[in-house]
Each structure stands twice: as structure tokens, then as C-alpha cells.
XYZ file of C-alpha atoms in Angstrom:
729
model
C -90.321 -71.941 112.399
C -92.082 -69.060 110.629
C -95.147 -67.824 112.465
C -98.073 -66.339 110.545
C -100.037 -64.155 112.903
C -103.814 -63.837 112.879
C -106.142 -61.794 115.002
C -108.072 -63.472 117.830
C -111.005 -63.670 115.463
C -108.880 -65.696 113.091
C -108.321 -63.074 110.391
C -105.091 -61.347 109.364
C -104.548 -57.753 110.389
C -106.184 -56.290 107.302
C -109.139 -53.863 107.245
C -112.305 -55.340 105.838
C -114.498 -52.702 104.182
C -117.966 -52.142 105.480
C -120.903 -52.084 103.122
C -121.254 -48.490 101.865
C -124.165 -46.332 102.963
C -125.390 -45.061 99.591
C -128.172 -42.647 98.747
C -131.066 -44.011 96.703
C -130.217 -44.045 92.990
C -133.067 -43.757 90.491
C -131.246 -45.914 87.912
C -132.459 -49.486 88.531
C -129.550 -50.958 86.542
C -127.034 -49.127 88.729
C -128.859 -50.346 91.852
C -128.661 -53.902 90.525
C -124.940 -53.619 89.831
C -124.299 -52.161 93.281
C -126.193 -55.016 94.878
C -124.113 -57.472 92.875
C -120.935 -55.722 94.064
C -122.089 -56.103 97.681
C -122.787 -59.794 97.064
C -119.369 -60.323 95.504
C -117.588 -58.533 98.350
C -119.419 -60.647 100.900
C -118.427 -63.769 98.976
C -114.774 -62.688 98.929
C -114.827 -62.129 102.684
C -116.313 -65.601 103.126
C -113.583 -67.109 100.907
C -110.955 -65.335 103.006
C -112.510 -66.521 106.260
C -112.693 -70.103 104.975
C -108.967 -70.126 104.205
C -108.066 -68.624 107.580
C -110.268 -71.123 109.407
C -108.814 -74.109 107.579
C -106.444 -76.137 109.721
C -103.021 -76.667 108.193
C -101.893 -80.233 108.939
C -98.444 -80.360 110.521
C -96.151 -83.352 110.543
C -93.479 -84.360 113.044
C -91.148 -81.422 112.873
C -88.195 -83.361 114.213
C -85.930 -83.073 111.181
C -85.187 -80.382 108.605
C -87.350 -81.937 105.883
C -90.404 -82.028 108.138
C -89.825 -78.480 109.360
C -89.436 -77.279 105.768
C -92.673 -79.010 104.762
C -94.564 -77.477 107.689
C -93.258 -73.982 106.983
C -94.064 -74.337 103.282
C -97.638 -75.398 104.061
C -98.115 -72.564 106.536
C -96.710 -70.037 104.103
C -98.918 -71.305 101.269
C -101.979 -70.883 103.484
C -100.870 -67.413 104.558
C -100.246 -66.326 100.958
C -103.643 -67.626 99.892
C -105.305 -65.674 102.702
C -103.396 -62.517 101.789
C -104.439 -62.819 98.150
C -108.097 -62.850 99.236
C -107.970 -59.718 101.387
C -110.571 -57.229 100.143
C -108.600 -54.014 99.665
C -110.937 -51.152 100.597
C -109.757 -48.769 97.863
C -109.583 -51.294 95.004
C -112.730 -52.100 92.976
C -113.525 -55.801 93.040
C -114.521 -55.802 89.377
C -114.151 -53.229 86.636
C -115.981 -54.619 83.641
C -118.580 -56.966 82.251
C -119.034 -58.728 78.953
C -122.324 -60.134 77.730
C -121.724 -62.952 75.259
C -124.156 -64.105 72.619
C -126.452 -66.724 74.104
C -124.785 -70.112 74.384
C -121.265 -68.861 73.741
C -119.752 -69.720 77.114
C -120.101 -73.397 77.897
C -121.133 -74.339 81.436
C -121.174 -70.720 82.579
C -123.440 -67.726 82.477
C -123.234 -65.675 79.284
C -122.870 -62.526 81.414
C -119.431 -62.304 83.030
C -118.134 -59.752 85.511
C -114.370 -59.321 85.180
C -112.161 -58.336 88.093
C -108.729 -58.486 89.626
C -109.273 -61.935 91.143
C -111.687 -64.854 91.024
C -114.672 -64.784 93.396
C -117.236 -67.551 93.767
C -120.316 -68.106 95.896
C -120.801 -70.819 98.518
C -121.828 -73.318 95.849
C -118.674 -72.632 93.848
C -120.431 -70.728 91.071
C -118.272 -67.855 89.735
C -119.365 -64.326 90.575
C -116.265 -62.496 89.315
C -113.914 -63.948 86.701
C -110.188 -63.255 86.949
C -109.061 -60.858 84.203
C -106.302 -63.329 83.330
C -108.705 -66.128 82.415
C -109.084 -66.954 78.729
C -112.783 -66.161 78.800
C -111.907 -62.574 79.789
C -109.713 -61.861 76.755
C -112.508 -60.438 74.546
C -113.055 -57.679 77.116
C -109.740 -56.234 75.952
C -109.714 -57.235 72.293
C -113.256 -57.366 70.928
C -114.201 -54.713 68.355
C -117.132 -54.191 66.051
C -115.183 -55.716 63.206
C -114.082 -58.663 65.370
C -116.488 -58.790 68.267
C -115.544 -62.367 69.329
C -119.176 -63.275 70.154
C -119.503 -60.299 72.529
C -122.816 -58.464 72.429
C -122.137 -55.878 75.137
C -119.013 -54.613 76.895
C -119.630 -52.668 80.084
C -117.096 -50.607 82.020
C -117.690 -49.342 85.541
C -116.760 -46.117 87.240
C -115.769 -46.129 90.905
C -115.074 -43.528 93.545
C -111.741 -43.471 95.368
C -113.446 -45.572 98.062
C -114.190 -48.257 95.442
C -117.927 -47.484 95.484
C -119.591 -48.117 92.124
C -120.806 -44.793 90.721
C -121.418 -45.280 86.991
C -121.289 -47.634 84.045
C -120.819 -47.285 80.305
C -121.978 -49.771 77.671
C -120.565 -50.540 74.232
C -122.874 -52.534 71.977
C -120.699 -54.394 69.504
C -123.257 -56.251 67.385
C -124.931 -53.154 65.940
C -128.109 -53.450 67.990
C -127.377 -50.385 70.120
C -126.005 -46.874 69.875
C -123.156 -47.012 72.372
C -119.700 -46.040 71.168
C -117.383 -48.621 69.663
C -114.272 -49.893 71.393
C -110.761 -48.706 70.632
C -109.702 -50.380 67.426
C -106.051 -51.060 66.683
C -104.561 -47.956 65.095
C -107.231 -45.619 66.507
C -105.907 -42.213 67.565
C -108.458 -41.411 70.279
C -109.478 -43.235 73.412
C -113.165 -43.342 74.203
C -114.452 -41.060 76.936
C -114.672 -43.707 79.622
C -111.092 -44.842 79.159
C -109.922 -41.228 79.094
C -111.697 -40.587 82.369
C -109.982 -43.558 84.010
C -106.537 -42.565 82.715
C -107.025 -38.937 83.769
C -108.514 -39.773 87.173
C -106.434 -37.829 89.723
C -103.890 -39.896 91.606
C -102.015 -39.587 94.852
C -99.505 -41.964 96.322
C -98.323 -45.189 94.659
C -99.003 -46.367 91.128
C -102.373 -47.949 90.330
C -102.871 -50.996 88.170
C -104.196 -50.485 84.624
C -106.124 -53.720 84.469
C -109.317 -51.852 83.535
C -107.687 -49.906 80.695
C -105.211 -52.324 79.107
C -105.109 -51.678 75.369
C -104.873 -54.426 72.716
C -101.164 -53.905 71.952
C -100.451 -53.942 75.684
C -102.595 -57.034 76.195
C -100.616 -58.902 73.522
C -97.467 -58.386 75.587
C -99.089 -59.072 78.950
C -100.383 -62.443 77.713
C -97.263 -63.395 75.750
C -95.999 -66.902 76.630
C -93.274 -67.429 79.207
C -90.739 -68.187 76.483
C -89.117 -66.471 74.707
C -88.066 -63.510 76.793
C -89.463 -60.177 75.610
C -88.138 -56.632 75.600
C -90.455 -53.628 75.505
C -88.885 -50.476 74.080
C -91.483 -47.985 75.194
C -91.731 -44.238 74.806
C -92.992 -42.244 77.815
C -96.611 -42.966 78.668
C -96.837 -46.216 76.693
C -97.319 -48.180 79.920
C -94.225 -50.379 79.742
C -93.859 -50.625 83.531
C -97.525 -51.510 83.878
C -97.119 -54.106 81.126
C -94.265 -55.700 83.056
C -96.239 -55.830 86.305
C -99.410 -57.179 84.717
C -97.344 -59.697 82.752
C -95.996 -61.059 86.037
C -99.531 -61.401 87.369
C -100.599 -63.173 84.180
C -97.634 -65.566 84.144
C -98.195 -66.447 87.797
C -101.775 -67.306 86.850
C -100.814 -69.520 83.898
C -97.423 -70.885 85.045
C -97.632 -70.701 88.838
C -96.212 -74.133 89.620
C -93.294 -73.682 87.243
C -92.456 -70.180 88.440
C -92.845 -71.012 92.116
C -89.796 -73.265 91.951
C -87.409 -70.475 90.990
C -89.379 -67.427 92.026
C -90.132 -64.141 90.294
C -88.142 -60.958 90.847
C -88.673 -57.361 89.729
C -85.524 -55.248 89.470
C -86.121 -51.500 89.512
C -83.760 -48.522 89.286
C -84.065 -47.338 92.900
C -86.068 -47.665 96.115
C -88.272 -44.660 95.298
C -89.419 -46.351 92.093
C -90.058 -49.634 93.905
C -92.081 -47.817 96.546
C -94.120 -46.250 93.750
C -95.042 -49.606 92.153
C -95.285 -51.708 95.316
C -99.104 -51.866 95.544
C -99.873 -52.916 91.974
C -99.303 -56.663 92.310
C -101.042 -57.015 95.707
C -104.065 -55.288 94.162
C -104.004 -58.010 91.494
C -103.870 -60.734 94.145
C -100.123 -61.468 93.866
C -98.302 -60.959 97.159
C -95.229 -63.169 96.785
C -93.070 -61.329 94.240
C -89.767 -59.830 95.328
C -89.210 -56.223 94.247
C -85.622 -55.069 94.545
C -82.724 -53.105 93.068
C -79.672 -54.551 91.342
C -77.538 -53.801 94.381
C -79.919 -55.511 96.802
C -80.302 -58.531 94.537
C -76.532 -58.945 94.458
C -76.478 -58.836 98.247
C -75.214 -55.279 98.468
C -77.823 -53.291 100.436
C -77.108 -49.615 100.852
C -74.105 -49.465 98.545
C -75.330 -46.927 96.039
C -75.328 -43.750 98.091
C -78.190 -41.545 99.173
C -80.123 -41.526 95.927
C -79.906 -45.245 95.331
C -80.298 -45.082 91.576
C -79.070 -47.703 89.180
C -76.373 -46.259 86.968
C -75.071 -44.037 89.742
C -71.306 -43.490 89.771
C -69.955 -42.816 93.259
C -66.185 -43.083 92.765
C -63.990 -41.635 90.028
C -66.442 -41.412 87.084
C -64.101 -42.771 84.420
C -62.847 -45.599 86.639
C -66.375 -46.614 87.637
C -67.463 -46.510 83.999
C -64.605 -48.834 83.070
C -65.553 -51.229 85.865
C -68.985 -51.628 84.289
C -67.542 -52.212 80.812
C -68.117 -55.615 79.194
C -64.365 -55.991 78.683
C -63.956 -56.430 82.429
C -65.406 -59.944 82.140
C -62.364 -61.076 80.151
C -60.002 -59.138 82.433
C -61.428 -60.814 85.536
C -61.274 -64.244 83.931
C -57.586 -63.804 83.132
C -56.895 -62.315 86.567
C -58.366 -65.362 88.259
C -56.538 -67.942 86.161
C -53.231 -66.097 86.511
C -53.240 -67.501 90.044
C -52.744 -71.001 88.623
C -49.014 -71.607 88.373
C -46.526 -74.144 87.054
C -45.313 -76.954 89.337
C -41.624 -76.704 90.175
C -41.474 -80.285 91.385
C -43.590 -83.401 91.445
C -44.987 -85.297 94.398
C -43.607 -88.175 96.409
C -46.313 -90.155 98.199
C -45.265 -92.721 100.787
C -47.376 -95.650 101.948
C -45.532 -97.919 104.330
C -42.284 -98.936 102.673
C -43.565 -98.024 99.203
C -42.969 -94.726 97.492
C -44.883 -93.375 94.513
C -43.629 -90.385 92.508
C -45.717 -88.245 90.162
C -43.347 -86.036 88.186
C -43.811 -82.303 87.671
C -44.475 -82.694 83.928
C -47.331 -85.094 84.703
C -48.815 -82.592 87.155
C -48.463 -79.858 84.530
C -50.356 -81.967 81.992
C -53.190 -82.341 84.500
C -53.202 -78.589 85.188
C -53.366 -77.734 81.480
C -56.197 -80.186 80.895
C -58.223 -78.584 83.684
C -57.387 -74.937 82.968
C -60.372 -73.265 81.356
C -62.370 -76.506 81.244
C -64.045 -75.890 84.581
C -64.571 -73.150 87.123
C -61.727 -72.320 89.446
C -62.835 -74.056 92.665
C -64.002 -77.320 91.033
C -60.762 -77.328 89.048
C -58.751 -77.074 92.247
C -60.671 -80.001 93.733
C -60.237 -82.004 90.537
C -56.487 -81.388 90.555
C -56.137 -83.146 93.916
C -58.239 -86.084 92.713
C -56.383 -86.347 89.404
C -52.985 -86.396 91.155
C -54.333 -89.054 93.526
C -55.521 -91.061 90.539
C -51.978 -91.012 89.106
C -50.736 -92.437 92.411
C -53.370 -95.190 92.232
C -52.204 -96.104 88.733
C -48.676 -96.530 90.111
C -50.042 -98.711 92.913
C -51.904 -100.925 90.468
C -48.752 -101.379 88.391
C -47.150 -102.830 91.496
C -49.944 -105.339 91.889
C -51.926 -103.503 94.559
C -55.720 -103.156 94.465
C -56.536 -99.669 95.793
C -60.163 -98.497 95.902
C -61.895 -95.110 96.011
C -61.212 -94.755 99.709
C -57.486 -94.949 99.031
C -57.787 -92.326 96.274
C -59.632 -89.954 98.601
C -57.018 -90.504 101.289
C -54.232 -89.678 98.835
C -56.097 -86.547 97.650
C -56.325 -85.370 101.272
C -52.722 -86.223 102.119
C -50.280 -83.515 103.129
C -47.988 -83.818 100.054
C -50.892 -83.535 97.607
C -52.518 -80.646 99.484
C -49.196 -78.805 99.597
C -48.686 -79.214 95.857
C -52.244 -78.099 95.067
C -51.827 -75.018 97.279
C -48.609 -74.159 95.444
C -49.922 -74.708 91.911
C -53.630 -73.881 92.277
C -54.044 -71.745 95.416
C -57.385 -71.167 97.059
C -58.544 -67.578 96.442
C -61.524 -65.389 97.291
C -63.157 -62.839 94.979
C -61.954 -60.072 97.276
C -58.339 -61.247 97.092
C -58.371 -61.361 93.295
C -59.953 -57.930 92.850
C -57.726 -56.374 95.508
C -54.649 -57.615 93.685
C -56.012 -56.495 90.322
C -56.654 -52.909 91.437
C -53.562 -52.471 93.590
C -50.844 -54.253 91.560
C -50.071 -52.463 88.289
C -48.046 -55.343 86.849
C -50.763 -57.873 87.647
C -53.400 -55.558 86.133
C -51.351 -55.243 82.953
C -51.030 -59.013 82.678
C -54.745 -59.553 83.274
C -55.799 -56.756 80.923
C -53.975 -58.199 77.946
C -55.016 -56.332 74.820
C -58.441 -55.441 76.223
C -57.421 -52.306 78.137
C -55.106 -49.551 76.964
C -52.381 -48.233 79.239
C -54.316 -45.062 80.098
C -57.391 -47.150 80.935
C -55.357 -49.348 83.257
C -54.039 -46.227 84.971
C -57.596 -44.965 85.508
C -58.769 -48.344 86.751
C -56.043 -48.847 89.363
C -56.505 -47.519 92.888
C -54.539 -44.343 93.545
C -54.279 -45.231 97.249
C -54.825 -48.964 97.757
C -56.206 -50.107 101.122
C -53.996 -52.198 103.372
C -55.706 -55.470 102.550
C -58.698 -57.009 100.839
C -60.461 -57.218 104.204
C -60.122 -53.478 104.831
C -61.231 -52.446 101.329
C -64.434 -50.404 100.978
C -65.820 -51.536 97.671
C -67.682 -49.162 95.351
C -70.971 -50.292 93.750
C -69.237 -51.060 90.448
C -66.541 -53.043 92.270
C -69.171 -55.079 94.091
C -70.558 -56.144 90.720
C -67.047 -57.270 89.748
C -66.894 -59.314 92.948
C -70.156 -60.970 91.918
C -68.615 -61.896 88.564
C -65.567 -63.361 90.298
C -67.752 -65.322 92.699
C -69.385 -67.041 89.742
C -66.048 -67.623 88.002
C -64.720 -69.341 91.109
C -67.813 -71.490 91.631
C -70.925 -71.508 89.449
C -74.001 -69.988 91.031
C -76.630 -72.641 91.662
C -80.305 -72.311 90.773
C -82.188 -69.938 88.511
C -85.077 -67.539 88.807
C -88.250 -68.552 87.060
C -88.823 -65.079 85.648
C -87.003 -61.781 85.898
C -88.412 -58.330 85.154
C -85.813 -55.612 84.614
C -87.198 -52.075 84.425
C -85.163 -49.151 83.073
C -82.731 -51.737 81.736
C -81.118 -49.230 79.388
C -79.255 -47.735 82.365
C -77.543 -50.894 83.569
C -73.888 -51.625 82.900
C -72.773 -54.660 80.944
C -71.437 -56.189 84.152
C -74.722 -55.572 85.997
C -76.627 -57.192 83.131
C -74.293 -60.190 83.248
C -74.990 -60.523 86.983
C -78.742 -60.476 86.350
C -78.453 -62.978 83.521
C -76.555 -65.390 85.773
C -79.501 -65.411 88.150
C -81.900 -66.347 85.361
C -79.918 -68.929 83.384
C -82.824 -71.263 82.727
C -85.665 -68.809 83.250
C -87.083 -66.040 81.091
C -87.170 -62.283 81.373
C -89.236 -59.218 80.620
C -86.890 -56.344 79.820
C -88.362 -52.838 79.949
C -86.876 -49.515 78.997
C -86.436 -46.652 76.573
C -83.122 -45.919 74.868
C -84.113 -42.252 74.695
C -84.239 -42.154 78.499
C -80.766 -43.659 78.951
C -78.910 -41.452 81.424
C -76.261 -43.629 83.033
C -72.537 -43.812 82.425
C -73.110 -47.160 80.707
C -75.724 -46.148 78.156
C -76.116 -48.889 75.580
C -76.378 -48.324 71.866
C -78.922 -51.050 71.184
C -81.146 -53.587 72.862
C -79.237 -56.354 71.095
C -76.239 -55.462 73.265
C -78.427 -55.788 76.359
C -79.601 -59.249 75.275
C -75.992 -60.273 74.656
C -74.912 -59.219 78.145
C -77.919 -60.964 79.699
C -77.011 -64.039 77.636
C -80.594 -64.228 76.383
C -80.385 -64.636 72.606
C -83.683 -64.806 70.807
C -85.338 -62.195 73.016
C -88.339 -60.697 71.233
C -88.102 -56.916 70.835
C -91.324 -54.885 70.660
C -91.458 -51.113 70.210
C -94.359 -49.093 71.627
C -94.754 -45.530 70.364
C -98.391 -44.719 71.233
C -98.500 -42.931 74.562
C -101.808 -43.328 76.388
C -100.882 -41.432 79.539
C -98.798 -38.373 78.634
C -100.781 -35.716 76.699
C -99.764 -35.203 73.087
C -98.833 -31.571 73.700
C -96.266 -32.607 76.314
C -94.936 -35.512 74.248
C -94.487 -33.273 71.203
C -92.595 -30.702 73.274
C -90.251 -33.248 74.852
C -89.766 -35.111 71.561
C -87.860 -32.131 70.189
C -84.921 -33.507 72.151
C -84.984 -36.892 70.397
C -82.838 -35.976 67.360
C -80.114 -35.075 69.857
C -80.414 -37.931 72.355
C -81.807 -40.845 70.303
C -81.895 -40.066 66.573
C -82.561 -43.699 65.616
C -85.825 -43.938 67.552
C -89.218 -43.152 66.109
C -91.148 -40.138 67.336
C -93.735 -41.098 69.991
C -97.388 -40.186 69.609
C -99.687 -39.070 72.401
C -103.268 -40.187 71.762
C -104.711 -37.765 74.342
C -104.911 -34.077 73.563
C -105.144 -31.500 76.359
C -104.750 -28.002 74.869
C -103.744 -26.437 78.209
C -101.394 -29.236 79.252
C -98.162 -27.298 78.596
C -97.077 -23.980 80.038
C -93.650 -22.313 79.933
C -92.757 -19.341 82.141
C -89.631 -17.211 81.980
C -89.085 -16.097 85.563
C -86.791 -13.143 84.829
C -84.223 -11.959 82.292
C -81.010 -13.871 82.782
C -79.008 -10.615 82.917
C -80.705 -9.400 86.110
C -80.253 -12.075 88.765
C -83.071 -12.232 91.275
C -83.295 -15.609 92.976
C -86.280 -14.520 95.050
C -88.129 -13.635 91.889
C -87.454 -17.089 90.494
C -88.682 -18.711 93.714
C -91.831 -16.574 93.587
C -92.510 -17.763 90.041
C -91.837 -21.362 91.023
C -94.170 -21.083 94.015
C -96.912 -19.604 91.829
C -96.563 -22.519 89.413
C -96.839 -25.019 92.278
C -99.903 -23.241 93.702
C -101.604 -23.330 90.310
C -100.898 -27.041 90.051
C -102.191 -27.674 93.578
C -105.415 -25.854 92.713
C -106.273 -28.851 90.579
C -106.697 -32.418 91.752
C -104.154 -35.152 92.230
C -100.424 -35.356 92.779
C -97.964 -32.552 92.051
C -94.199 -32.856 91.586
C -91.608 -30.107 91.538
C -88.627 -31.596 89.700
C -85.216 -29.943 89.656
C -81.532 -30.735 89.345
C -80.454 -32.858 92.297
C -78.161 -30.180 93.725
C -80.959 -27.574 93.665
C -83.811 -29.516 95.253
C -83.039 -28.774 98.911
C -82.742 -25.012 98.348
C -85.860 -24.832 96.195
C -87.823 -26.916 98.678
C -86.807 -24.559 101.479
C -87.885 -21.611 99.338
C -91.287 -23.186 98.757
C -91.679 -23.799 102.485
C -90.894 -20.122 103.149
C -93.807 -19.363 100.827
C -96.193 -21.629 102.769
C -95.855 -24.577 100.414
C -94.790 -27.601 102.486
C -93.724 -30.656 100.532
C -92.355 -34.164 100.830
C -88.878 -34.998 99.558
C -88.692 -38.031 97.309
C -85.964 -40.385 98.448
C -86.169 -39.375 102.107
C -88.652 -42.149 102.945
C -90.404 -44.983 101.127
C -93.807 -43.360 101.614
C -92.766 -39.830 100.588
C -95.347 -39.744 97.788
C -98.120 -40.524 100.262
C -97.306 -37.884 102.879
C -98.027 -34.745 100.838
C -99.646 -33.761 97.558
C -96.598 -31.699 96.609
C -93.427 -33.773 96.259
C -89.996 -32.342 95.519
C -88.197 -34.747 93.207
C -84.472 -34.849 92.391
C -84.209 -35.281 88.632
C -82.208 -38.480 89.070
C -85.164 -40.165 90.833
C -87.908 -39.076 88.416
C -87.540 -41.964 85.993
C -90.540 -44.302 85.862
C -92.776 -42.089 88.014
C -96.004 -40.305 87.069
C -97.743 -37.301 88.568
C -100.928 -35.483 87.633
C -99.105 -32.161 87.425
C -95.386 -31.487 87.109
C -93.484 -28.249 87.632
C -89.960 -28.346 86.197
C -87.458 -25.880 87.623
C -84.634 -24.608 85.439
C -84.167 -27.178 82.649
C -80.722 -25.781 81.790
C -79.400 -26.791 85.212
C -80.784 -30.303 84.808
C -78.941 -30.588 81.492
C -75.700 -29.205 82.936
C -75.691 -31.530 85.944
C -74.512 -34.681 84.136
C -73.005 -35.885 80.858
C -76.350 -37.199 79.556
C -78.282 -34.287 80.945
C -80.363 -33.814 77.801
C -81.713 -37.347 78.175
C -82.398 -36.641 81.850
C -84.405 -33.581 80.830
C -86.407 -35.729 78.398
C -87.288 -38.007 81.311
C -88.270 -35.087 83.537
C -90.463 -33.430 80.901
C -92.510 -36.602 80.368
C -93.637 -37.348 83.943
C -96.974 -35.479 83.755
C -100.344 -37.086 83.058
C -102.334 -33.837 82.999
C -100.152 -30.712 83.003
C -96.521 -29.607 82.697
C -95.302 -26.160 83.753
C -91.686 -25.278 82.948
C -90.247 -22.390 84.973
C -86.875 -21.063 83.857
C -84.570 -18.088 84.208
C -81.635 -19.433 82.260
C -82.228 -19.994 78.527
C -83.931 -23.227 77.566
C -81.946 -25.744 75.512
C -81.880 -24.664 71.876
C -84.170 -27.541 70.858
C -86.961 -26.134 73.059
C -86.595 -22.385 72.590
C -89.061 -21.760 69.776
C -91.999 -22.744 71.958
C -93.909 -19.919 73.566
C -96.601 -21.205 75.875
C -97.898 -19.602 79.030
């Protein structure tokens, strides 16, 4: 029985914010809004207390069904209580829309919009959930299509979620406030800019207050068909995926609750970064995991834990992720089905019944390829038994199903089935494939060349399948074999795959199998593809996921990364992704980019480089918000030690889940930078990042686009040729 713990007072162990002690504000409208915020917070606390105090009826508990029902009811109550916890650093509402009089039936024409629904004791709404239909005009109304909205108000909050300001937009021409962002506009209004540029520390924040119309279209897209967001840096594709989950759980909760919702991210550092977004939106029951963990392979990817990591022989691991391996594994499995050398003689009393080998072979051929391996093996026994029953009936007997089952379980039939259609495990099949050259050649057919088979085979095979230490790519092959032997039951309701461009064909197939009847949100950027399995197109990804008809949407307007940084990084695009359009940054920060040459390359002075790097980090720390020093993976430890020697302590990303919360300065291995954002970024030695891996130029593109406010590139070695004609700093 699952136990959901509450405090003696009956409330979960969550801090409840006290009412703030504010100085007197001369603005009466601001005082009114603050009073309303206090009222709404008190109402939310009452809603939470009501749920906690509600008795959950329990039944019997004597059998499994009753225990399951009780645990489900307790969990539902616990989840509801968790969703109503008032997070002290999250504003309860962020906007307001004033409709024309009489627009909203059976509700006030003035609506406060927030991250969750809040009502008073009488049930009247105080805050409307941002996902509700009545909230849509907050994101989409413009002067040219104001959707019956007279006023749109946005609120400013301190880090402690205390309301500090508001900004009005009058859409019907009766006021002088600035218009909203129209589709195709190149500049965000000042209030939105302030929210985007607000300094950040620790995990990712939601963007529910700043969702733009093109983002809102994707967030509110229907559950079917699946969608894919090809998004340049700063377009908010990860945020779109997270807010889309929250929206779908609001509109399709019952349907999705049956299969569940899962987010698959590239590594644990990324998942730690996004982990607070959904709880802030009131959704606390969404699993966030990596591919390896989802496949039941915790801790198999090495220290960095990044999807696309190759830990064995690079060429062999790349081959193991190749789509051709699906056909190789299928043949390898069915090669275990043999040809009967003799029939079966079944004896019952004085009667004997013979099924000849050719009859058994006909049964085998009819089953081969028509079913999965394990059901086929079971069917073979039943089909042979059925042939025996036919012989019995010809002799005037009247056998029933019980006789057929007895024949199928008899020693002669079991022996024949074991000889013709042996029971196998995924580990046994893969062990034989990688350790037996002749078997590999037979299974490979025309799919793998001789040199590829040589690279794929183990140089030193382990003693047995049980003693084998499987690599991450091999574990994905085992997952494929598991499904080939017996079909995986069930399906997720919805799957979100972030940084999908880095997954192998075999990983994508494994994800698709877990979402056979559900839908997916696929997120990524082909320009940021850095793995050994980089795909050439999203259509290939959809094919491997077995999700035809997926809607592809390209986002090129970057709201978060300044235009100066985007333009600098985009110089790499003709080299790494010539088919993609050039992204546009809608925010301009003239001082966002700085490039420093630490020393002439001909006069090595590592201490001089470290001094320059430390100066760049100090300058970044002089501002507000988070700071990242990003370098080639192999260099991070040495550079971090050098910064510490210069009185600049830092956290190391990847060393702990909360690394980004323990220090303002975080040292980031380049391989873990994908998907993260920092206020200021210092990049150490781009040339070494490029040289560290085959797709190093794409890795550098990722690294250069992590900054929301400023990017400082410090180098001693020459910059890549594409970046050399820039002199900034």
C-alpha cells in the first residue's frame, strides 16, 4: 500500500508563503491588484486545505482489485493536493484581460489569468487557468483582431512573487498604451522584453506569461496528429513542448491518464534544468527521463549521460544504432527456427498417432513471419496437437479442447518444438550475433558489407550471454529483440522527445514502440545535431518512430537569444546545416557579443589564457543572473581548477542534479550544454570544442547559442574560419 504522508496539521510538507509585508504604494490600482493577489492566494490555500481534509473512502482491501482501487484513490487525492500547493516563488497570476461588456457569458468581463484555476468559497472563479478557452485572447488578440478584448494587462513580479508593477495595452483605440506583438513583428514590447531578460538562476522557468502567437498555436494544437518543432536556438521549442503537455493534460486528462505522459530528454542535467516547469503549471504526474532510463537501462551511458554518446568502438556503436540493424536482428531471431528432421508419434493407450515431418514443416512455414517469435512457438505446439486431434477424429474419437491442450503439453510435442523452434532470450540472440562470424554473416544478408560485419563483431567475446557487459547501443538492440520475441503491451498516451535529432534510428524505434497508439511532440534542431547518428531529415525521424503524418513546423524567430549572438553563430550554418533557413533574433543587445584573443598562438602561456578566462568570468558575474563557462569536455576540470586558483569557485554541471542551483558560476562540458540557457556565457577555446568530436562544428553552434544576455568568447588558438572576420571586444 502506498502511503501519502501529511503533516500533523493535515498538510503536505510544502512551505506556504506568508502574506508579504509591503510598503505603502501611492498607486491605488497597484494596491487593488495586490489585495486581489492576497485574496487569491488565501483562496488557493483554502482549496488545498479542503482537499487534504477530505476523507478518501477505502474499500475492503482484501484482494488485488480492492487494493489497487484504494491506492489509485489515495494517489489521485495526493496529486490533487500537490497541484494546489502555492509555490512561494511562482506568481499566482501573470495577466488580465478586460472584455467588452457582455462578452463572457455567466462570468465577469474582467479575467485574471494564471497558472492554475482558483475559486472562492462560493465557487466563483478568481483566477482562470491559462489553458482555458476564455484565456486564448490574452495571447492572440491584436488591434487588428482584438477578439472583443478592451484591455490586456501584464504584471511584473519580484523573485519572491510579490506584485511590483503592471502594464496595460488598450486594444480598442480608446487608450494610448502600446499595441501587442502582431504576427511578423520584429520587436517585442518592453514588458515582454523585461520578462525574457529577467535574470535567472537555477532551473528553467515557465514562459506562460510570454508565450507568443506562433508558440501558442503549437501549444494548443490537438492531440492528433503528432507534431515536430524544428526550432532554431532561442525559439522556445523546449518550452513549447512542456507547455503543450500541460495543455493536453488539461484538455485530454482522462484519455492521457490511461497511458501516461513521458518526456524524454538528452541527459540528466537537462532534465534537472526543466524539472520545475510542469509543477509550476500545476502538473506533478509527468515522468521525465532519458532514453536509457525509459528502456530500463539506468546508468548505462557513462559519466556524462548524454543521448548520442558512444562509449565503445565508435564505428561499431554507430553501426549498432543504424536502421539496418532492425532487419539484421529480425533475421538473426528467425534463423533459430529450424527444419524438423522427423515427425511426432503420439501414443494414447493402445492407439498411436503420427504427424509426419513434412506436415510439421508446413505448419512452421505458415507461422514463420506471421507472428512474433514467442507466440509462434506456442502456436506450433497447438497446431501439432490439432493435427493429432484430426487423426483421432478420423478414428471415430471425440476429443475436446482439454485433449488438445494435453497433447500440446506432452513430452513428444514439447521435444519437437524445442528442436524446431527453440526458446530464446534477447541476450542469447545478440550474444550469438556478435560472437559468431558465420551467424552474423547469415543474419546480415545483403544489409551489411563484410567490413561492417567485421567492425560489428566483438573482438574478444565474453564467455556467455550472462557474463556480457552490454554497451548502451547494444542495450537498445536487446530492446528491439525483446519486442520481436513478444510484442510490448500497452502504449503511452503522449510522448515528448527533446533533442530528437541526436537519437539513433534504433533508439527512435524503441520510443515509437512505446507510443504505438498515442501521439508525440518531437522537438529539435537539425543544425544542433552532434551525435554519431545525425539524421538528414525529420522525415527519417518520423519513419523510425513509425509516426507517418506527423506535422512539421519550423520556427526561425528567436525570442531569447540576442540577434547579435544569433548572427555570429549562424555563420556556421552553411557548413553544418546548409538546407536550413537562417534564424532571426528579435532582440537586439549591442553589447551582447565580445571576443577576446588571450595571447598569440606562437607564444604559449597557459597562465595568461587562464587569467583572460577568469577576467571574462568576473565581468559576467558583475552582472545579474546565471553564468556558464563552457569548454571542451576534456578541458573543463583543468579550467575549473584554474578559476578556483583565481578565487572563482564554481559548480560542475553533471556532478549533481542541483549543480545549477549551488553557484552562480557553472562550469559546463560542451556535451551537456544542449537545451540549457544562461544569462551570460563564457566560451573557452572554440577550436578545441570543434576538434573534440566529428561534429564539433555543430557542437560549437550549440555552445555559442546558450546565452540570453551576453556571450564572451575567449580564445588563444585561431577561431574557425567561419568566425574569424568578427572583431568584437
